PDB file of C-alpha atoms in Angstrom:
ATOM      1  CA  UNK A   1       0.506  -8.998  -7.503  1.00  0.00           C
ATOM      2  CA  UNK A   2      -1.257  -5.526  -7.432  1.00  0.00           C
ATOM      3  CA  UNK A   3      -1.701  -4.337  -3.812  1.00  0.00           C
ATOM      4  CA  UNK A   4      -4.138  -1.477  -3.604  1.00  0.00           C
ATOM      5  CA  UNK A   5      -3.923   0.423  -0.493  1.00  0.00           C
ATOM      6  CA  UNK A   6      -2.250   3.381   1.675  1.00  0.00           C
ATOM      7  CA  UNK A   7       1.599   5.140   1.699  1.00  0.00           C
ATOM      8  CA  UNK A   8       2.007   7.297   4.591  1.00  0.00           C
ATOM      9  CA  UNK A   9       4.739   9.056   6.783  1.00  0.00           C
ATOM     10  CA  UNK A  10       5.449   7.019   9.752  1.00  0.00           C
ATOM     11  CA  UNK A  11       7.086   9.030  13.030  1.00  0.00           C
ATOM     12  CA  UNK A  12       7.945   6.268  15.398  1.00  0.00           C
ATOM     13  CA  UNK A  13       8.719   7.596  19.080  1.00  0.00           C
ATOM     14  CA  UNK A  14      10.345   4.460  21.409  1.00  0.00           C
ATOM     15  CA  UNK A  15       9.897   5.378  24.702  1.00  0.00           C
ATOM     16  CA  UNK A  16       9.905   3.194  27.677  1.00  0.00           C
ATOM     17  CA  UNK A  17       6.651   3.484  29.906  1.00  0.00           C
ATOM     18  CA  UNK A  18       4.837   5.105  31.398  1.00  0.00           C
ATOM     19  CA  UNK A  19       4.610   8.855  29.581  1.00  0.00           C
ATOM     20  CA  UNK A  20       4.688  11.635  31.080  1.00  0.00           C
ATOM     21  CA  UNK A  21       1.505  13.462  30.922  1.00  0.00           C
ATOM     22  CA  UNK A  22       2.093  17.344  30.583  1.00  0.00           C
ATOM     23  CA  UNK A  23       5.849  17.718  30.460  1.00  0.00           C
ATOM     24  CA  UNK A  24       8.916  15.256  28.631  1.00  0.00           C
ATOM     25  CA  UNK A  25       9.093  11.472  28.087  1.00  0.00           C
ATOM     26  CA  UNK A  26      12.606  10.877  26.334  1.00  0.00           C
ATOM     27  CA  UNK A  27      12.013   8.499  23.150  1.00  0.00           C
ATOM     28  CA  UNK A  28      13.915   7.881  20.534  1.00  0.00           C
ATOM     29  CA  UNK A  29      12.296   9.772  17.357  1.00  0.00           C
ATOM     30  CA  UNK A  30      12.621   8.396  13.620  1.00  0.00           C
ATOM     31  CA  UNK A  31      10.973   9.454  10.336  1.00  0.00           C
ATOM     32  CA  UNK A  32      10.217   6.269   8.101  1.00  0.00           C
ATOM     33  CA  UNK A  33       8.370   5.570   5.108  1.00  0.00           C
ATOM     34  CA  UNK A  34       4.643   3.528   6.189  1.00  0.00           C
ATOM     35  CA  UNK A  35       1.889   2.711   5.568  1.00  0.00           C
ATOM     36  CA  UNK A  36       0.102  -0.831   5.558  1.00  0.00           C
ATOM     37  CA  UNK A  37      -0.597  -1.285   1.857  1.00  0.00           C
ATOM     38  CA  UNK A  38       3.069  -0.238   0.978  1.00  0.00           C
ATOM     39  CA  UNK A  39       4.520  -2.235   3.780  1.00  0.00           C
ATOM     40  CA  UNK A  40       2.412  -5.477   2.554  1.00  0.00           C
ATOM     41  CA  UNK A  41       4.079  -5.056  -0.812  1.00  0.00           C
ATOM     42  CA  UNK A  42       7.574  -3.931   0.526  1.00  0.00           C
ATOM     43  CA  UNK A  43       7.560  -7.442   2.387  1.00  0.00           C
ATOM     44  CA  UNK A  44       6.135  -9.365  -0.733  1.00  0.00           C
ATOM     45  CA  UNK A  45       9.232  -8.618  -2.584  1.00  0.00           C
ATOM     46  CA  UNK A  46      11.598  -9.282   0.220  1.00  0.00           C
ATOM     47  CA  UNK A  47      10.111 -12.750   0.980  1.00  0.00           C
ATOM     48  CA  UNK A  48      10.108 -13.722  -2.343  1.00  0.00           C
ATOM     49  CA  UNK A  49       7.457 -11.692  -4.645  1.00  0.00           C
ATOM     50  CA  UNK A  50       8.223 -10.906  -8.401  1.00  0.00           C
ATOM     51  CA  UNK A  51       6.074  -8.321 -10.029  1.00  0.00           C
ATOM     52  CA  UNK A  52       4.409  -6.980  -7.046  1.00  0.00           C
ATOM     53  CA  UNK A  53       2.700  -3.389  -7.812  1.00  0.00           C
ATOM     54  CA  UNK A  54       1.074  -0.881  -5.860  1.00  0.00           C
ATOM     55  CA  UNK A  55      -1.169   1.677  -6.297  1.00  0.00           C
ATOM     56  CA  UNK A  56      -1.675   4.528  -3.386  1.00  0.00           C
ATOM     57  CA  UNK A  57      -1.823   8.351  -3.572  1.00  0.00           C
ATOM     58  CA  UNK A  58       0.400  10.796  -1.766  1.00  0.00           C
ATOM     59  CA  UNK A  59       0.970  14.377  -1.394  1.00  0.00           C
ATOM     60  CA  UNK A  60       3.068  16.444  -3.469  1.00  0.00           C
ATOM     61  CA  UNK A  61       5.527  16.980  -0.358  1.00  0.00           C
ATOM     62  CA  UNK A  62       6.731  13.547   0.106  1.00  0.00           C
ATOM     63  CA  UNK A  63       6.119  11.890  -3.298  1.00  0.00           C
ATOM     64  CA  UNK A  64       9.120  12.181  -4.881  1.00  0.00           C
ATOM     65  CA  UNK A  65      10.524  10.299  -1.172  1.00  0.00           C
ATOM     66  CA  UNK A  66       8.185   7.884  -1.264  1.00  0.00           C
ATOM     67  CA  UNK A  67       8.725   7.134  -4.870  1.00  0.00           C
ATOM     68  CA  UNK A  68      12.619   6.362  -4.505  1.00  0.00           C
ATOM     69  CA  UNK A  69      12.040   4.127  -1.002  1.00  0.00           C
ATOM     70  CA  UNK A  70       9.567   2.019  -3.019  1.00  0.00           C
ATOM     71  CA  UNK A  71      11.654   1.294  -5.755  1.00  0.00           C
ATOM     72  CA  UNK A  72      14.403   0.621  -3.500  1.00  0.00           C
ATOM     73  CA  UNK A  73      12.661  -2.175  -1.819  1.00  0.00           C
ATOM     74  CA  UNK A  74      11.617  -3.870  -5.548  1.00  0.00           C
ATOM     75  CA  UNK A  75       7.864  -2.383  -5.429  1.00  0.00           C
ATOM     76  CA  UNK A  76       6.868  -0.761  -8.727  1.00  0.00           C
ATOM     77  CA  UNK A  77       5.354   2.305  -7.651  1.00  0.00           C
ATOM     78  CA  UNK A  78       2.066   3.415  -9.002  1.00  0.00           C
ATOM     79  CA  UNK A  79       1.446   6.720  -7.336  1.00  0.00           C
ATOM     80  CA  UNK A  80      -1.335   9.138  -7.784  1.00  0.00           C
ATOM     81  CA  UNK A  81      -0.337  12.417  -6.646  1.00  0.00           C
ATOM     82  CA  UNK A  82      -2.683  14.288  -4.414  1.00  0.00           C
ATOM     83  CA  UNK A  83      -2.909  18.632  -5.351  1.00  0.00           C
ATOM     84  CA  UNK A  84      -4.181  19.861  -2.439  1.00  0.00           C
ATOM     85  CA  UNK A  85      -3.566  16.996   0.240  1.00  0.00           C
ATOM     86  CA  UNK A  86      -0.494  16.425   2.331  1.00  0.00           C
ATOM     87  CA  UNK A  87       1.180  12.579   2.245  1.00  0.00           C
ATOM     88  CA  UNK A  88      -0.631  10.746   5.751  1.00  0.00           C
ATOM     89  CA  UNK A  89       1.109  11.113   8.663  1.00  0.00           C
ATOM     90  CA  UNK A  90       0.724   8.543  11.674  1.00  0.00           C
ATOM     91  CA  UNK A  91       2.896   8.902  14.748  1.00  0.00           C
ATOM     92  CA  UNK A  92       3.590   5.353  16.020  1.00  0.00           C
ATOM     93  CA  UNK A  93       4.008   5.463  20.451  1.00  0.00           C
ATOM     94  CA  UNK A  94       5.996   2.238  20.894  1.00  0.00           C
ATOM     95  CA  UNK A  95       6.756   1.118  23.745  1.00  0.00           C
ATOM     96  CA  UNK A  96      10.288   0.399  24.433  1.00  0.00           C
ATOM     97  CA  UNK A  97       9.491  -2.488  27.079  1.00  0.00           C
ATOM     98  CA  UNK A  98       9.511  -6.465  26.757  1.00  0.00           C
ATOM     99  CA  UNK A  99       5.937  -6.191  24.699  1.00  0.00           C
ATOM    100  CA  UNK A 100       7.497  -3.667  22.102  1.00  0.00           C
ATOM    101  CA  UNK A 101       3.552  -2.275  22.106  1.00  0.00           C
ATOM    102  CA  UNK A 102       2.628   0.680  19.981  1.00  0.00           C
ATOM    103  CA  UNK A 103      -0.183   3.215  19.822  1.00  0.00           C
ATOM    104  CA  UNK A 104      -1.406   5.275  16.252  1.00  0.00           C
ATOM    105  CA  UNK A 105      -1.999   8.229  15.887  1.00  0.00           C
ATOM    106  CA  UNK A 106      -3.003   9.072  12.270  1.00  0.00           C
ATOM    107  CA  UNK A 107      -3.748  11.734   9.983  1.00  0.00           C
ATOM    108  CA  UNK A 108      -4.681  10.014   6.546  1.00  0.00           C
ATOM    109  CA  UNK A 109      -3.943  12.526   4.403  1.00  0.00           C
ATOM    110  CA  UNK A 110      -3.984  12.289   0.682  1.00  0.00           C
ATOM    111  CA  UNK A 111      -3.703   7.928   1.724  1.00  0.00           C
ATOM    112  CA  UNK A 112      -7.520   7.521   2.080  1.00  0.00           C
ATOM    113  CA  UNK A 113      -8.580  10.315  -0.824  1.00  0.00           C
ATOM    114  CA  UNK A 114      -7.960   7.122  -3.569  1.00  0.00           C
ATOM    115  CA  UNK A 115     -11.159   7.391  -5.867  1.00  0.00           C
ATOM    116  CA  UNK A 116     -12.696   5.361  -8.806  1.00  0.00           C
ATOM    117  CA  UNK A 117     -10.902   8.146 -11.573  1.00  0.00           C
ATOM    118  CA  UNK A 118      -7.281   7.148 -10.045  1.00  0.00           C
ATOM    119  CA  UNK A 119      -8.411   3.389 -11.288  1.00  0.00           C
ATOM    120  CA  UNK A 120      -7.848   1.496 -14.652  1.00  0.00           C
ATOM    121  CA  UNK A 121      -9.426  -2.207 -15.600  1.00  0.00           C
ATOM    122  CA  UNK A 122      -5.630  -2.564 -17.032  1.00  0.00           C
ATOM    123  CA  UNK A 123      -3.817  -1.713 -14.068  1.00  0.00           C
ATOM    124  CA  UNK A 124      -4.799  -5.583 -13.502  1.00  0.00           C
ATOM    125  CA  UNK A 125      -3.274  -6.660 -16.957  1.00  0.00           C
ATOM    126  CA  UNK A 126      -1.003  -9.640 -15.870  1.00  0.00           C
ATOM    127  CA  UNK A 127      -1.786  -9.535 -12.027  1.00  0.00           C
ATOM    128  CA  UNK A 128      -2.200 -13.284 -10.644  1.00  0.00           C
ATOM    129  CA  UNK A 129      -3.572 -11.697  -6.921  1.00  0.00           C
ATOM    130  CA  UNK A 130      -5.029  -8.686  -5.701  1.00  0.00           C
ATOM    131  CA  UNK A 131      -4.281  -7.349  -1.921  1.00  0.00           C
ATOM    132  CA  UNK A 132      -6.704  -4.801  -0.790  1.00  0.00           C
ATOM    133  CA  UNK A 133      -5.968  -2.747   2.628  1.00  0.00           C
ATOM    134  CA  UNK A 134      -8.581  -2.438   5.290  1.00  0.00           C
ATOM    135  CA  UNK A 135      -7.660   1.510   5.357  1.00  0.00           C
ATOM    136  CA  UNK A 136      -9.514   1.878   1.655  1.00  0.00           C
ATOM    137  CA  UNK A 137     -13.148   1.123   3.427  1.00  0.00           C
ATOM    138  CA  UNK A 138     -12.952   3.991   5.570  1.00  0.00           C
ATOM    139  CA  UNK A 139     -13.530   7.023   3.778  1.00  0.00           C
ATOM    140  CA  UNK A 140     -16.280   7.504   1.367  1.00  0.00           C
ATOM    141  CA  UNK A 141     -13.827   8.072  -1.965  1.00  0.00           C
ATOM    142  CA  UNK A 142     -11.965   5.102  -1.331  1.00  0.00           C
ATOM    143  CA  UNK A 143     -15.049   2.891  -0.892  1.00  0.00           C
ATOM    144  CA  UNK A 144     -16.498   3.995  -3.962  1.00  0.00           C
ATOM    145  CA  UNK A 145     -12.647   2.773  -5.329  1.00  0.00           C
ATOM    146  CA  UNK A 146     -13.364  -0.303  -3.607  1.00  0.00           C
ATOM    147  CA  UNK A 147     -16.366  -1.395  -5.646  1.00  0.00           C
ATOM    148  CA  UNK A 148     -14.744  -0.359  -9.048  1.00  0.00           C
ATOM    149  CA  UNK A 149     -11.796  -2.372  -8.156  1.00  0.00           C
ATOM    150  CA  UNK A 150     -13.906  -5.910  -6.953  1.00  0.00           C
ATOM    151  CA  UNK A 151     -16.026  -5.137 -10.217  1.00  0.00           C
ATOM    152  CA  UNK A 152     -13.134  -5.475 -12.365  1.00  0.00           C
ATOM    153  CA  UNK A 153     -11.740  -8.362 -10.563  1.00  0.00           C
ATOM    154  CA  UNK A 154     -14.467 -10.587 -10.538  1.00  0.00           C
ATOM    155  CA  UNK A 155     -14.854  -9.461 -14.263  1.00  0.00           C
ATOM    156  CA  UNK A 156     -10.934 -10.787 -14.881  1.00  0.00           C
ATOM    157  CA  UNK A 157     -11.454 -13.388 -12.272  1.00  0.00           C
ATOM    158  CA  UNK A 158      -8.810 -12.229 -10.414  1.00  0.00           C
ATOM    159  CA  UNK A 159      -8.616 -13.021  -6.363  1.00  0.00           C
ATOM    160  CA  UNK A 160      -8.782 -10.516  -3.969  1.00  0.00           C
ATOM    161  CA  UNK A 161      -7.781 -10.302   0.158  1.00  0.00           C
ATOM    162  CA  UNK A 162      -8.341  -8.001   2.322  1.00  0.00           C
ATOM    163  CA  UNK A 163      -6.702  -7.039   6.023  1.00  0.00           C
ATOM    164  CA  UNK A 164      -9.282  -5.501   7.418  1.00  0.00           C
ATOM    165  CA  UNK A 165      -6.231  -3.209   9.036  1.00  0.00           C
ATOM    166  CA  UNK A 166      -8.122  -1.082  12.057  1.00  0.00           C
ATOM    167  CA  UNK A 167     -10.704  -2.533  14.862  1.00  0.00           C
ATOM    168  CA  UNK A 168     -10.729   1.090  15.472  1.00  0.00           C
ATOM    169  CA  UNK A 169     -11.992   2.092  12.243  1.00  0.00           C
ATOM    170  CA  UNK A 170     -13.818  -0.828  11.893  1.00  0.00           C
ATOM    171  CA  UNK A 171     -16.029   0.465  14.813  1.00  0.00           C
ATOM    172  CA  UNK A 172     -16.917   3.125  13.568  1.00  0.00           C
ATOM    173  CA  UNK A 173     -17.692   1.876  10.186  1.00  0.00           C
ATOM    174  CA  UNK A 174     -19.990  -0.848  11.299  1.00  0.00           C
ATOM    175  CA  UNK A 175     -19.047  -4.320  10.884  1.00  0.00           C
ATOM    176  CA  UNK A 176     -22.148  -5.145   8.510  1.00  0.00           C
ATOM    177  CA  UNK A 177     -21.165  -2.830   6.309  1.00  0.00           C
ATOM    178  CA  UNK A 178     -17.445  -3.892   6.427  1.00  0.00           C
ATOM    179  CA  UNK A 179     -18.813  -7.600   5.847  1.00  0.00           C
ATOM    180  CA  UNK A 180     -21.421  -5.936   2.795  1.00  0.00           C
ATOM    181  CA  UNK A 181     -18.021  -3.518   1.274  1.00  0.00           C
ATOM    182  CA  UNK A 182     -16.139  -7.694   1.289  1.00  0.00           C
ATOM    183  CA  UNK A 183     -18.237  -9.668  -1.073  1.00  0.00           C
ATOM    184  CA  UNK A 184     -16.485 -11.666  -3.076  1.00  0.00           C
ATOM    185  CA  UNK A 185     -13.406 -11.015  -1.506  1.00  0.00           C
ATOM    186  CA  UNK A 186     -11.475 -14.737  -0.850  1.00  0.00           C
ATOM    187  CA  UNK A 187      -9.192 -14.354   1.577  1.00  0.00           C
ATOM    188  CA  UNK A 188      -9.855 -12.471   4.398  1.00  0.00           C
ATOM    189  CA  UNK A 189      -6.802 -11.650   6.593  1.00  0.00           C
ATOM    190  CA  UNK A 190      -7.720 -10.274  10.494  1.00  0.00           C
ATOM    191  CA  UNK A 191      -5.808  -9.484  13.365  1.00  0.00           C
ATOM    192  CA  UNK A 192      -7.000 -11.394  16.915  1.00  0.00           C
ATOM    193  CA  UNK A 193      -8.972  -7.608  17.932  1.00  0.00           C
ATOM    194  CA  UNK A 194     -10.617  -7.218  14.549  1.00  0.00           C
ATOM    195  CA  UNK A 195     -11.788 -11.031  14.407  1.00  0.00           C
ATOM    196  CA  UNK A 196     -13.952 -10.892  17.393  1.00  0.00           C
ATOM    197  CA  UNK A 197     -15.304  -7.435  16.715  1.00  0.00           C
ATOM    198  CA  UNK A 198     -16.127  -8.621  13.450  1.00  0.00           C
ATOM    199  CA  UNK A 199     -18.475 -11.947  14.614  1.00  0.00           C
ATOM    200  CA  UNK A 200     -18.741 -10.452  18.077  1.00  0.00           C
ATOM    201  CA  UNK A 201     -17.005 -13.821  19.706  1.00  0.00           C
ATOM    202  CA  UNK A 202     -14.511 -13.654  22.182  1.00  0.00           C
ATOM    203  CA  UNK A 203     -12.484 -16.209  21.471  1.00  0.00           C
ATOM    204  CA  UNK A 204     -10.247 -16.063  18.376  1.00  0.00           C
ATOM    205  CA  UNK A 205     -10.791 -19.193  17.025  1.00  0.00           C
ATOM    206  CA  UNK A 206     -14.678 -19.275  17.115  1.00  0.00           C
ATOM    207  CA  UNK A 207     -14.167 -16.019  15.386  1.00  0.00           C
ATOM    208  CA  UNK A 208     -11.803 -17.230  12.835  1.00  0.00           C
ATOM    209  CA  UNK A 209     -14.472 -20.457  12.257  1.00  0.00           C
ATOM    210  CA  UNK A 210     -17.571 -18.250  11.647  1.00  0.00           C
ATOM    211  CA  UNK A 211     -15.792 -15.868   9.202  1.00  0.00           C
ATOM    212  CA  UNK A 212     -15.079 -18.894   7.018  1.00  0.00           C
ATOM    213  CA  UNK A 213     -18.815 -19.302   6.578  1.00  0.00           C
ATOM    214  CA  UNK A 214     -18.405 -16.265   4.635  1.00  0.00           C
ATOM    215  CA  UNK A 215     -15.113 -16.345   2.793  1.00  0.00           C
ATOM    216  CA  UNK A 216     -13.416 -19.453   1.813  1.00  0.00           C
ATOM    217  CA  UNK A 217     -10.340 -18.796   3.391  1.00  0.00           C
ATOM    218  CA  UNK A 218      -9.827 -16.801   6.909  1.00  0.00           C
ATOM    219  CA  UNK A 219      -6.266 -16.597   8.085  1.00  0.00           C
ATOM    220  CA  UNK A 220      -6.388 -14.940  11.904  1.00  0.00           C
ATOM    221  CA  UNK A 221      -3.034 -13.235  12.851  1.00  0.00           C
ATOM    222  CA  UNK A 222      -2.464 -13.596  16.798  1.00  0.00           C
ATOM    223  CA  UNK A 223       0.838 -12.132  17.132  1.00  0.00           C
ATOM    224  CA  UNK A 224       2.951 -14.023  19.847  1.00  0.00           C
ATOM    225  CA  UNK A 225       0.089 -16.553  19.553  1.00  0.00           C
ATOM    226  CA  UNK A 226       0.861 -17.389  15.954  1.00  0.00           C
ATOM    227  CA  UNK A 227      -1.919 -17.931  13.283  1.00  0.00           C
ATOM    228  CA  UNK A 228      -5.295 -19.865  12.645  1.00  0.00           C
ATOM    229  CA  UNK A 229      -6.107 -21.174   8.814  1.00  0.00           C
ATOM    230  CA  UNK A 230     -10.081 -21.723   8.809  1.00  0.00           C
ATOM    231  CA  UNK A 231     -12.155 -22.870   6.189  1.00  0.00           C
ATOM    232  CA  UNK A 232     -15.546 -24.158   5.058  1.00  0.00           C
ATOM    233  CA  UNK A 233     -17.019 -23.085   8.933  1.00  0.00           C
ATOM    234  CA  UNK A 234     -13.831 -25.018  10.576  1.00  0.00           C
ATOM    235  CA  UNK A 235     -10.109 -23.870  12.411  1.00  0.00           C
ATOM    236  CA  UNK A 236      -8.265 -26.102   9.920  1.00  0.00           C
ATOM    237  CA  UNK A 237      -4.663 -25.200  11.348  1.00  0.00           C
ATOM    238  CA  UNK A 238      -3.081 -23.700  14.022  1.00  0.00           C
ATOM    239  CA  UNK A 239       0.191 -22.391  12.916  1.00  0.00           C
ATOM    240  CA  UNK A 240       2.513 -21.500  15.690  1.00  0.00           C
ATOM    241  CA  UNK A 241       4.751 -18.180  15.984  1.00  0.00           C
ATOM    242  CA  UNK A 242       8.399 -17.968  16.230  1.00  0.00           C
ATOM    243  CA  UNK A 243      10.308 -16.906  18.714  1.00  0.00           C
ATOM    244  CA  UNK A 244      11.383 -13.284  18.563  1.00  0.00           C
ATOM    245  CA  UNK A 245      12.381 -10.065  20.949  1.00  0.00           C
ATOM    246  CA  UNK A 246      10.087  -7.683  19.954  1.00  0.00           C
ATOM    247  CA  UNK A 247      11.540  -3.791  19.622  1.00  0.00           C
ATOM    248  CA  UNK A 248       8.644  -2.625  17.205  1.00  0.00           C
ATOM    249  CA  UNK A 249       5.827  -4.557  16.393  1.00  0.00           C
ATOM    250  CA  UNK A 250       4.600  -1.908  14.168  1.00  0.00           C
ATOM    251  CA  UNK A 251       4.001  -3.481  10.717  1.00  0.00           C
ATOM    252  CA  UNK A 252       4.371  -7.029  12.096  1.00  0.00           C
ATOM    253  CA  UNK A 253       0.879  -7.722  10.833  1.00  0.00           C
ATOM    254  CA  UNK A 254       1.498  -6.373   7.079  1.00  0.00           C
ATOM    255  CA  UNK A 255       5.281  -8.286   7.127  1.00  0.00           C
ATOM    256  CA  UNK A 256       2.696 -11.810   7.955  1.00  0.00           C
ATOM    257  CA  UNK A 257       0.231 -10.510   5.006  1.00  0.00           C
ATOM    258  CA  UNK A 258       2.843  -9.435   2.394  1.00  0.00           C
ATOM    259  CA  UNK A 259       4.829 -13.132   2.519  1.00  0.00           C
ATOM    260  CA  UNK A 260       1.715 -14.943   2.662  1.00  0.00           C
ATOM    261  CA  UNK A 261       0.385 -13.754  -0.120  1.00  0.00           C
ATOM    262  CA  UNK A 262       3.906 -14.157  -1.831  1.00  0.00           C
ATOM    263  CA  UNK A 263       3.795 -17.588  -0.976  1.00  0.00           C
ATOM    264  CA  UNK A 264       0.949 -18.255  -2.436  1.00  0.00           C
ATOM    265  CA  UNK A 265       1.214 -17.362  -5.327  1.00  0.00           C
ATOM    266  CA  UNK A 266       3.929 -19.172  -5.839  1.00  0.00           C
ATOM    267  CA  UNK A 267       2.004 -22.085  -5.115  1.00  0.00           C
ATOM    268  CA  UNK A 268       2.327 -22.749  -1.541  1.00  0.00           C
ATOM    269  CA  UNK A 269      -0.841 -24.756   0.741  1.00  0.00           C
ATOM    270  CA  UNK A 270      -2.424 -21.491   3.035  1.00  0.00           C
ATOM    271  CA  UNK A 271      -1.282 -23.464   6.151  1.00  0.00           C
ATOM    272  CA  UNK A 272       2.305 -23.145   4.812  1.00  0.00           C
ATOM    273  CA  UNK A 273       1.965 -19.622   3.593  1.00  0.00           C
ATOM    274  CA  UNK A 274       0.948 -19.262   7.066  1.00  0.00           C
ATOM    275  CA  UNK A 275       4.467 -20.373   8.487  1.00  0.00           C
ATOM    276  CA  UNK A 276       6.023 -18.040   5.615  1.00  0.00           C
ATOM    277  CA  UNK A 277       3.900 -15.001   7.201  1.00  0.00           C
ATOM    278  CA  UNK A 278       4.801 -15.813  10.796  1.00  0.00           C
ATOM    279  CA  UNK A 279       8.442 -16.231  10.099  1.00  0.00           C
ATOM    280  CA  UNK A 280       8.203 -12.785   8.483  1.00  0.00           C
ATOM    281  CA  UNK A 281       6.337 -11.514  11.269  1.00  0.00           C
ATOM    282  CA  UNK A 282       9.066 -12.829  13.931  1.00  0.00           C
ATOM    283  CA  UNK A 283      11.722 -11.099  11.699  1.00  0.00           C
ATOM    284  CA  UNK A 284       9.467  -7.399  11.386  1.00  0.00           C
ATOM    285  CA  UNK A 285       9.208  -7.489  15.270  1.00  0.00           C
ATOM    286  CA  UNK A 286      12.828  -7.312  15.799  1.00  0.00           C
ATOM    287  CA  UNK A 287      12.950  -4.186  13.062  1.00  0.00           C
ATOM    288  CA  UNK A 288      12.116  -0.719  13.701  1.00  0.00           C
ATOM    289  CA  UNK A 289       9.857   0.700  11.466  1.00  0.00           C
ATOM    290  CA  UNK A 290       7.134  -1.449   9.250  1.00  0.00           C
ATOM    291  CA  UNK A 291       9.468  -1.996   6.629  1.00  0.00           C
ATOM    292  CA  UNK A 292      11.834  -4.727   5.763  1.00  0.00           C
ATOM    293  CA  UNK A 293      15.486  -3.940   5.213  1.00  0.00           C
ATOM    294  CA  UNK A 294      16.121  -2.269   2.066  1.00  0.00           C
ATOM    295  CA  UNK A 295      19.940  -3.802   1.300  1.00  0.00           C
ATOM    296  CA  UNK A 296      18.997  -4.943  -2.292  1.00  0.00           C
ATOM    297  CA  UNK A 297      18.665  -8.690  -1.486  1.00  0.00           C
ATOM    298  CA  UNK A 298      15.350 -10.687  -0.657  1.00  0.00           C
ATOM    299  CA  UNK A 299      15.399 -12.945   1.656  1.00  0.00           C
ATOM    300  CA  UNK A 300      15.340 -16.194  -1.013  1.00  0.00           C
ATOM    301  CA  UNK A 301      18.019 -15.183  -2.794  1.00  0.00           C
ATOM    302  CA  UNK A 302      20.103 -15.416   1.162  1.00  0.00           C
ATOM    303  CA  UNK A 303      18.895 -18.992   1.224  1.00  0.00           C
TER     304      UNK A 303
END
């Protein structure tokens, strides 16, 4: 698999609620290596991915770093190195309460300055799936990667998803475009927020139903709420989560993406690459950072 997508500089800050506006809130501060694209393939490998690639640009300051944490977690690193831009940066607010809830704050950085030179048709010699991060449709460069990349896919017939990654973002992008940037795309993965705002339906599994009139298979992540499969206009499965105690829930989303997609391809139904991503998801929860651990053994070879 050949995930396509961001590596940035994660500064998580627990703290426990409310802050303090205009003077101290004590948190607990780490420095971690982020980023959705590089989590989703960090948490391939670990539930079970062989082979899994990815390609993301970083600054000189922090490539070297990110480099060495990559290979560590079984992801073969293609990096482009940025000469002028600095690695993204996002500062993660979590809060250290029952709901483990966190807020982004995020410089992008050399992450989202990815452009159609940094791509090669052969970077998809023997690639069974593509993984696309949301973050790549919001900047102009990155879009125009976008469109080179689904080119040369549907060229070498090679499936792509996407996680559409920010309801943020997705604002201000404009959900027809998003919708116009996705053709072709197969498997569209959303959170709860950024399935709504992207049919403009309340309810998540209305949302879930309509997006499957435009890609064959929609796979809604609800957190605690677990996970809808939807197909052909239709909520096809409801997949339930498992239970966890949530410190971080940063990354929870790319942990469900990364071992669904790994379970896929290794032949799994979507409903039970579904229960693969929400097992992964209960496990990333109870982690701090968006990574999983890095101890040198996946999680099949535990089994």
């Amino acid at each position: 698999m050949l995930v396509v997508g961001d590596v940035v500089t994660d500064v998580v800050a627990r703290y426990r609620g409310p802050l303090a506006a205009g003077t101290d809130t004590v948190a607990a501060v780490r420095t971690v290596p982020g980023g959705a694209g590089a989590n989703v393939a960090c948490w391939a490998v670990h539930e079970g991915g062989t082979d899994v690639r990815l390609l993301g640009r970083v600054g000189r300051d922090a490539a070297a770093w990110h480099e060495r944490e990559l290979t560590a977690s079984g992801v073969r690193p293609l990096l482009v190195t940025d000469p002028e831009a600095p690695t993204g940066t996002v500062i993660c607010l979590v809060d250290n309460g029952a709901s483990g809830e966190r807020t982004f704050l995020t410089d992008s950085g050399a992450s989202l300055r990815l452009a159609p030179d940094d791509w090669s048709p052969a970077l998809l010699d023997g690639v069974a799936r593509l993984h696309l991060s949301g973050y790549l449709f919001f900047s102009g460069s990155s879009r125009a990667l976008v469109s080179v990349v689904l080119e040369s896919t549907r060229s070498r017939r090679v499936p792509v998803s996407v996680d559409p990654a920010s309801a943020g973002f997705l604002t201000e992008l404009g959900v027809d475009r998003f919708l116009e940037l996705c053709a072709g795309v197969d498997v569209l993965l959303p959170s709860r927020d950024e399935a709504c705002l992207l049919t403009g339906l309340p309810d998540p599994a209305d949302a879930a139903a309509k997006l499957s009139r435009h890609f064959p298979l929609v796979v809604a992540k609800l957190g605690s709420d677990g996970a809808l499969v939807a197909r052909s206009g239709a909520v096809r499965a409801h997949v339930p989560a498992l239970p966890a105690t949530p410190r971080d829930t940063t990354g929870a989303g790319d942990a469900f993406t990364g071992a669904f997609l790994a379970a896929l391809i290794a032949g799994a139904g979507p409903e039970e690459a579904a229960r693969a991503g929400c097992a992964a998801g209960a496990r990333a929860v109870e982690r701090i950072g968006g990574r999983p651990p890095t101890d040198g053994t996946r999680r099949d070879e535990g089994k």
